[in-house]
Amino acid sequence: MSGVPEPEPPSPTDVLKYPVGMIVIGLALVFAVATSRDLGQPLAGILTALAAVSILGGAALIAAWVLDRRRRGEE
């Protein structure tokens, strides 16, 4: 379909609010584990793992977005 224009890319604010939110949630979990004295070791381990997944997932989404923008800019 050569007559169909390509849609405008979303703004950086629209794209980055979810990955940044994931990173903030991960940091909040890290803070909660670090400041809580009543957590048992298994629960602290689970929360730390969730925090790591959240932070790394958000960072991966941001990296993918940056690489996609670079690729589109070179086309």
Coordinates of C-alpha atoms in Angstrom, one line a residue:
M1 CA 0.0 0.0 0.0
S2 CA 2.2 2.8 -1.3
G3 CA -0.5 5.5 -0.9
V4 CA -0.8 5.1 2.9
P5 CA 1.3 7.5 4.9
E6 CA 3.5 6.2 7.7
P7 CA 2.0 7.0 11.1
E8 CA 3.7 9.6 13.3
P9 CA 6.0 8.0 16.0
P10 CA 4.7 8.4 19.5
S11 CA 6.3 11.2 21.6
P12 CA 9.1 10.2 24.0
T13 CA 6.9 11.0 27.0
D14 CA 4.3 8.5 25.9
V15 CA 6.9 5.8 25.2
L16 CA 9.1 6.3 28.3
K17 CA 6.4 6.6 31.1
Y18 CA 6.0 2.8 31.4
P19 CA 9.7 1.8 31.5
V20 CA 10.5 4.6 33.9
G21 CA 7.5 3.5 36.0
M22 CA 8.9 -0.1 36.1
I23 CA 12.3 1.3 37.2
V24 CA 10.7 3.4 40.0
I25 CA 8.6 0.4 41.2
G26 CA 11.8 -1.7 41.3
L27 CA 13.6 0.9 43.3
A28 CA 10.7 1.2 45.7
L29 CA 10.9 -2.6 46.2
V30 CA 14.6 -2.4 46.9
F31 CA 14.0 0.4 49.4
A32 CA 11.2 -1.6 51.1
V33 CA 13.4 -4.6 51.5
A34 CA 16.4 -2.6 52.7
T35 CA 14.4 -0.7 55.4
S36 CA 12.2 -3.6 56.6
R37 CA 13.3 -5.6 59.6
D38 CA 10.4 -8.0 59.8
L39 CA 10.8 -9.7 56.4
G40 CA 12.0 -13.3 56.4
Q41 CA 14.8 -14.3 54.1
P42 CA 12.6 -16.0 51.5
L43 CA 10.3 -13.1 51.2
A44 CA 13.2 -10.6 51.0
G45 CA 14.7 -12.8 48.3
I46 CA 11.5 -12.9 46.3
L47 CA 11.0 -9.1 46.5
T48 CA 14.6 -8.5 45.5
A49 CA 14.2 -10.7 42.5
L50 CA 11.1 -8.9 41.5
A51 CA 12.9 -5.6 41.9
A52 CA 15.7 -6.8 39.7
V53 CA 13.3 -8.0 37.0
S54 CA 11.4 -4.7 37.1
I55 CA 14.5 -2.5 36.9
L56 CA 16.3 -4.6 34.2
G57 CA 13.0 -4.9 32.2
G58 CA 12.5 -1.1 32.3
A59 CA 16.1 -0.5 31.2
A60 CA 15.8 -3.1 28.4
L61 CA 12.6 -1.3 27.1
I62 CA 14.4 2.0 27.1
A63 CA 17.4 0.6 25.3
A64 CA 15.2 -1.0 22.7
W65 CA 13.4 2.3 22.1
V66 CA 16.7 4.1 21.7
L67 CA 18.0 1.6 19.3
D68 CA 14.7 1.7 17.3
R69 CA 15.0 5.5 17.1
R70 CA 18.6 5.2 15.8
R71 CA 17.6 2.6 13.2
R72 CA 14.7 4.8 12.0
G73 CA 16.9 7.8 11.8
E74 CA 19.4 6.0 9.6
E75 CA 16.7 4.8 7.1

